[in-house]
PDB file of C-alpha atoms in Angstrom:
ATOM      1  CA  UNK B  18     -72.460   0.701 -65.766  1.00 46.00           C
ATOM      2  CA  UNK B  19     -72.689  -0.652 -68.988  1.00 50.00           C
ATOM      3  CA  UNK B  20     -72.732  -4.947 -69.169  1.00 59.00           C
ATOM      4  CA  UNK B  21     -69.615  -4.186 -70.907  1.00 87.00           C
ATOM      5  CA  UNK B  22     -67.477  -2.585 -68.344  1.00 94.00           C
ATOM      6  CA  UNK B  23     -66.128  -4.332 -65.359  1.00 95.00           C
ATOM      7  CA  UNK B  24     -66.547  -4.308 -61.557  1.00 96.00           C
ATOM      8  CA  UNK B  25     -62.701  -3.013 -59.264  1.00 94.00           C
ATOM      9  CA  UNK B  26     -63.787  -5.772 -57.024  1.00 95.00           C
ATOM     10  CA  UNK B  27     -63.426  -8.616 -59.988  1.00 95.00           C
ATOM     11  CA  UNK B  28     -60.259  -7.499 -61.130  1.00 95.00           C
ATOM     12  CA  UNK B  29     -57.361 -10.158 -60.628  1.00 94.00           C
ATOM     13  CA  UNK B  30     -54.245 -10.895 -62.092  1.00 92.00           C
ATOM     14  CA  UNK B  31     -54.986 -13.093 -64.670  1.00 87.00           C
ATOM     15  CA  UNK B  32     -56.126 -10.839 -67.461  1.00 83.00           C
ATOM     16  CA  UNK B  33     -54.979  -7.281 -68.700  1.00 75.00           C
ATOM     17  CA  UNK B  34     -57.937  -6.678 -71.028  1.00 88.00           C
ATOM     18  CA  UNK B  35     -60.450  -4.723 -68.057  1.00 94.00           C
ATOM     19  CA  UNK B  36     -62.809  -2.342 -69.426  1.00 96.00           C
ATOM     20  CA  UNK B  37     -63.623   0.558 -66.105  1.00 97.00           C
ATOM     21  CA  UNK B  38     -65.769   3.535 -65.264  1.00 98.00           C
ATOM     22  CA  UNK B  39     -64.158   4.986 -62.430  1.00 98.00           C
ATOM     23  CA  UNK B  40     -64.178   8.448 -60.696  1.00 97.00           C
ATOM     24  CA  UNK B  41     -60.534   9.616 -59.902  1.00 97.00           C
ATOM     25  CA  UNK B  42     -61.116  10.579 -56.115  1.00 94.00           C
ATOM     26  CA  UNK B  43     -57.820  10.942 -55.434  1.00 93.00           C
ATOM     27  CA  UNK B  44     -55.018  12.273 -57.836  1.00 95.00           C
ATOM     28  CA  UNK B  45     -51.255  13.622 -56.265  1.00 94.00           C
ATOM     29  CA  UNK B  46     -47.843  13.463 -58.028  1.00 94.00           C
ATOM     30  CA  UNK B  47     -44.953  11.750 -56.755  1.00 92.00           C
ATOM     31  CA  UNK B  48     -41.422  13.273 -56.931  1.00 92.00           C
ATOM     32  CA  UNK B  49     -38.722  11.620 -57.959  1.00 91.00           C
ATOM     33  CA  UNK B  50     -36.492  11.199 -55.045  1.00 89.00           C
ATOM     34  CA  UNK B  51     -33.166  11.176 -57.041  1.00 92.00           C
ATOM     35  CA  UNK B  52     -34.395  14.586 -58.810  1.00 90.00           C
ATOM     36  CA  UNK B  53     -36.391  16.317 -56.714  1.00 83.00           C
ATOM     37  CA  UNK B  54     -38.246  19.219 -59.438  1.00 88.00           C
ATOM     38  CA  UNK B  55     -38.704  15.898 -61.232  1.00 92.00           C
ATOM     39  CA  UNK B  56     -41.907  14.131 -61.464  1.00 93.00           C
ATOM     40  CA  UNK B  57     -41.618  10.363 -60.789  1.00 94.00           C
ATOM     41  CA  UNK B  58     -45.013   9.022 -61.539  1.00 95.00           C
ATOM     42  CA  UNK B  59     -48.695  10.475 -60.920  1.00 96.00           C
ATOM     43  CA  UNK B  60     -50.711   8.347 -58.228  1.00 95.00           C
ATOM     44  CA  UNK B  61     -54.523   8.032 -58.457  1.00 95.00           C
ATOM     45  CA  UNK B  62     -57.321   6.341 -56.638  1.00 94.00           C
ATOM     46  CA  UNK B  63     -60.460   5.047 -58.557  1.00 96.00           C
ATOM     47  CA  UNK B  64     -63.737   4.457 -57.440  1.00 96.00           C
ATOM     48  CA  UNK B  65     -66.487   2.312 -59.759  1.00 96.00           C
ATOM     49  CA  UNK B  66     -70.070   2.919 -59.810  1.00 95.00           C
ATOM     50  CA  UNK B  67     -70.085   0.041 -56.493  1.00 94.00           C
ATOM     51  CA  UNK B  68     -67.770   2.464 -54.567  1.00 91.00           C
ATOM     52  CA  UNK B  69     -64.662  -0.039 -54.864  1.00 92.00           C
ATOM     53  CA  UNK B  70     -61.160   1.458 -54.975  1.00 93.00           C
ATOM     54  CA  UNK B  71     -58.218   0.625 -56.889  1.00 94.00           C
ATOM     55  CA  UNK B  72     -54.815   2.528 -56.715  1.00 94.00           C
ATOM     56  CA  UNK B  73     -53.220   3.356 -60.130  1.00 96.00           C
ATOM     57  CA  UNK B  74     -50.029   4.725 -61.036  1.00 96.00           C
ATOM     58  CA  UNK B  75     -48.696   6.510 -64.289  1.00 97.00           C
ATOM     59  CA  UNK B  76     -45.213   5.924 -64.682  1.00 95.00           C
ATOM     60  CA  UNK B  77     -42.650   8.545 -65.590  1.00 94.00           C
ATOM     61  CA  UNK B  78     -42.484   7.042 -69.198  1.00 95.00           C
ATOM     62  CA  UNK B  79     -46.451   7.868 -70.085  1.00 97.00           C
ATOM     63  CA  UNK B  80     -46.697  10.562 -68.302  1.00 95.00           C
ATOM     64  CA  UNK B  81     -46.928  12.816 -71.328  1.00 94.00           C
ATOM     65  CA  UNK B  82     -49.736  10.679 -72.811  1.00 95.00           C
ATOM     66  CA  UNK B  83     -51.874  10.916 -69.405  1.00 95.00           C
ATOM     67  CA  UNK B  84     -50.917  14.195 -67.318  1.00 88.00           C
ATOM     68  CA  UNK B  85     -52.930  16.266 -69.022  1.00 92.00           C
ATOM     69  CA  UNK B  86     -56.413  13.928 -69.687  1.00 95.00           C
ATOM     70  CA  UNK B  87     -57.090  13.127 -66.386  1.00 97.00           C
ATOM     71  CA  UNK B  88     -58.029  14.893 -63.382  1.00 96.00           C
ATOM     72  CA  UNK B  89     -59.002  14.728 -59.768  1.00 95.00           C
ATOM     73  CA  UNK B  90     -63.139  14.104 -59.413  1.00 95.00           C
ATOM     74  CA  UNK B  91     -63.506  12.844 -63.100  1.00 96.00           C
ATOM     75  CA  UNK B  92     -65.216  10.309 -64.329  1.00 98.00           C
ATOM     76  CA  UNK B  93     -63.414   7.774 -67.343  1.00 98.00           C
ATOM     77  CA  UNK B  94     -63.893   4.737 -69.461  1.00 98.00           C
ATOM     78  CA  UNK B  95     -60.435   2.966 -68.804  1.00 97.00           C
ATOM     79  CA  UNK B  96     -58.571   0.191 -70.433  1.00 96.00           C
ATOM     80  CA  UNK B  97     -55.903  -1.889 -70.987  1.00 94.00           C
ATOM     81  CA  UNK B  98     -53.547  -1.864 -67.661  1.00 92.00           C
ATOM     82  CA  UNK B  99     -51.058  -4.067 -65.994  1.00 92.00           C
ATOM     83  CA  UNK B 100     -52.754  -5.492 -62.763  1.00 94.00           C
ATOM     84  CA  UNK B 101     -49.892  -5.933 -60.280  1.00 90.00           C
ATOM     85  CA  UNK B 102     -49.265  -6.922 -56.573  1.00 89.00           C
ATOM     86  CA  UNK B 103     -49.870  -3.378 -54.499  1.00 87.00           C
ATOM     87  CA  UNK B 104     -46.850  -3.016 -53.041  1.00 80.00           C
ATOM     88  CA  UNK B 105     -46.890   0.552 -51.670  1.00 73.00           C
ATOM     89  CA  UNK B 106     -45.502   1.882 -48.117  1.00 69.00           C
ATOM     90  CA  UNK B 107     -49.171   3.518 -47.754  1.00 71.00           C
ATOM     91  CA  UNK B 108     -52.060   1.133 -48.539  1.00 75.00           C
ATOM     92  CA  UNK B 109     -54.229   3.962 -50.565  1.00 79.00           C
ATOM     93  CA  UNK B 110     -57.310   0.945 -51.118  1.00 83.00           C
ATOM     94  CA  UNK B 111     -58.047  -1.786 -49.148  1.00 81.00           C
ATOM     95  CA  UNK B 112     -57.141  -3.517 -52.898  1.00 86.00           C
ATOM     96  CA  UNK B 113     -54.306  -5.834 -53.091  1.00 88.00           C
ATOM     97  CA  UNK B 114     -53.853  -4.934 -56.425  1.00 93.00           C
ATOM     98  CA  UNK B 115     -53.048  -1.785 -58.295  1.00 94.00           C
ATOM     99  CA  UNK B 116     -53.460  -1.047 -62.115  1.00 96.00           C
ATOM    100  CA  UNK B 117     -50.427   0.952 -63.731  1.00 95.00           C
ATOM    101  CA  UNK B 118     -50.709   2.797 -66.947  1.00 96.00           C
ATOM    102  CA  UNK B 119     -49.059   1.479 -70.459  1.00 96.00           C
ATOM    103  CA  UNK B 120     -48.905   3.542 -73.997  1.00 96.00           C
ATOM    104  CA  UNK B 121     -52.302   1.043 -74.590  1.00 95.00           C
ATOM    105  CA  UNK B 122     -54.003   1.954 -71.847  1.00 96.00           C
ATOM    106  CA  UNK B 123     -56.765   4.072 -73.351  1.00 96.00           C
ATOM    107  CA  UNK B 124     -58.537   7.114 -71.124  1.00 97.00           C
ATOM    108  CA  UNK B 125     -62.432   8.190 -71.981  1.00 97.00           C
ATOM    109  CA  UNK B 126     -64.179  11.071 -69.817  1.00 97.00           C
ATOM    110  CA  UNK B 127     -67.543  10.273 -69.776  1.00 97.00           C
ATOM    111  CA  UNK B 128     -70.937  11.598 -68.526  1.00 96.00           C
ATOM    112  CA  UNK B 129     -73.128   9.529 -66.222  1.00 95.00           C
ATOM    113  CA  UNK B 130     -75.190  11.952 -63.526  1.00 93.00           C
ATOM    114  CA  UNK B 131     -76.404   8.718 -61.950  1.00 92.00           C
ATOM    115  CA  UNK B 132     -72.534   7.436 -61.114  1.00 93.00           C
ATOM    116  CA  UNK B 133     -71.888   8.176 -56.958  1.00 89.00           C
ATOM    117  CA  UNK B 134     -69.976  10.890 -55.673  1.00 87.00           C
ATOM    118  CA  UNK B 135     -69.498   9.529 -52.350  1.00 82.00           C
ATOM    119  CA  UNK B 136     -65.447   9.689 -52.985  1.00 79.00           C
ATOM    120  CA  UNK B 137     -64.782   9.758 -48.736  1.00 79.00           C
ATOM    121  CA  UNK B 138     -63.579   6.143 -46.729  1.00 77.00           C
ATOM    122  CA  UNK B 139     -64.593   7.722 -43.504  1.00 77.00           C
ATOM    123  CA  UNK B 140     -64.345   6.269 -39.989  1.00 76.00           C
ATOM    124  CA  UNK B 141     -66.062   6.431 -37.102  1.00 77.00           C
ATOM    125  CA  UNK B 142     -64.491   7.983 -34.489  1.00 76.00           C
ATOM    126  CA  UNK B 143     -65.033   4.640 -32.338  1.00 78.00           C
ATOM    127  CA  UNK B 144     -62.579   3.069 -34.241  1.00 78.00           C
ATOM    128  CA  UNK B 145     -59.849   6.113 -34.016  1.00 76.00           C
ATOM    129  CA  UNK B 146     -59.776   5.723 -30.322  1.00 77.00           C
ATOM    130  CA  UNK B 147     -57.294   3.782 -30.093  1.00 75.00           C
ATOM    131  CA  UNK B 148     -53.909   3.446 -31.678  1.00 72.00           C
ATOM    132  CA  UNK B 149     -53.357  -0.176 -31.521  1.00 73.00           C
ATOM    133  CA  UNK B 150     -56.835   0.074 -33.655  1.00 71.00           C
ATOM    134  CA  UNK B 151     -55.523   1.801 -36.250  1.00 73.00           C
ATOM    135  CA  UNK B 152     -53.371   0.862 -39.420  1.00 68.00           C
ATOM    136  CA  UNK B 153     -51.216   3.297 -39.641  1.00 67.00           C
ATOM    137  CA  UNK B 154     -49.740   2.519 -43.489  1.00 64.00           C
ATOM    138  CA  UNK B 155     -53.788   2.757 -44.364  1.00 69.00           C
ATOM    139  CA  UNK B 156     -54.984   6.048 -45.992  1.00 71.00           C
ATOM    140  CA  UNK B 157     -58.458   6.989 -44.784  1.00 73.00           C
ATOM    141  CA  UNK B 158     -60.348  10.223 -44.110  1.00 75.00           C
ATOM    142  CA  UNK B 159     -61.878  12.097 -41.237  1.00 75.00           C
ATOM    143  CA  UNK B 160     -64.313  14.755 -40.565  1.00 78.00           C
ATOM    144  CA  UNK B 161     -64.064  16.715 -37.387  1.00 78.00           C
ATOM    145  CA  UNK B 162     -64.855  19.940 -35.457  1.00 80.00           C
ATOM    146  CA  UNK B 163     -62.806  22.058 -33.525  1.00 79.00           C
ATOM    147  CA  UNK B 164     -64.437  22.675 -30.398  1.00 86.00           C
ATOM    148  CA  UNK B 165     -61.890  25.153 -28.746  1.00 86.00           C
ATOM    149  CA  UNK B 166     -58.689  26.373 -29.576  1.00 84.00           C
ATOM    150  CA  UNK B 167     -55.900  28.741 -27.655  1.00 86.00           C
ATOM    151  CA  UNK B 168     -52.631  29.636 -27.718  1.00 82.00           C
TER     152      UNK B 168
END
């Protein structure tokens, strides 16, 4: 990452001007619940080079400037968001903050073979054991195998 760009883990409050290379590991729309063939906003999770996330949204009134520039697994030089309290039913990041989109947020793809691709927050199945363990408004992946199945 260049000296120029900043770390998810750094980001605060306090400032709008952050400067990120991020991966999109995670991109989904969400309807809008008062029109339901409507889009309401597009939902991401980023990932820097450090394997931080951040969850960003893209609001229904940039959504033309943005729907077609990113996409799911790509890597971006991004700029210029609001930094806001994450206030979301489902904690996507273990962030307490989330970035959303303006018309000055700027969006870069970029090139770097040497950024990660490890893009899973996998448990172990210790800790999926049991359900007073487990947060259930936290968003996390698993990897199993089916070891019989019948009907």
């Amino acid at each position: 990452m260049a000296a120029n760009n900043d770390f998810i883990k750094d980001i605060t409050i306090s400032k709008m001007q952050w400067k990120l290379k991020v991966r999109v590991v995670r991109m989904w729309e969400k309807p809008d619940r008062f029109n339901p063939g409507s889009i309401f906003s597009i939902e991401l999770v980023l990932q820097d080079e450090k394997g931080d996330h951040i969850h960003a949204s893209i609001g229904k009134s940039v959504l033309h400037i943005f729907n077609k520039k990113i996409n799911e697994l790509g890597l971006y030089l991004m700029a210029n968001f609001i930094v806001c309290q994450n206030k979301e039913r489902f904690n996507t990041t273990k962030h307490r903050l989330m970035l959303t989109f303006t018309q000055r947020t700027t969006v870069a793809e970029t090139i770097d073979p040497l950024f990660p691709m490890n893009i899973f927050e996998l448990r172990p199945y210790h800790q999926l054991i049991n359900k007073g363990d487990v947060n259930e408004s936290e968003l996390f992946d698993v990897i199993g195998e089916i070891v019989n199945f019948s009907e």
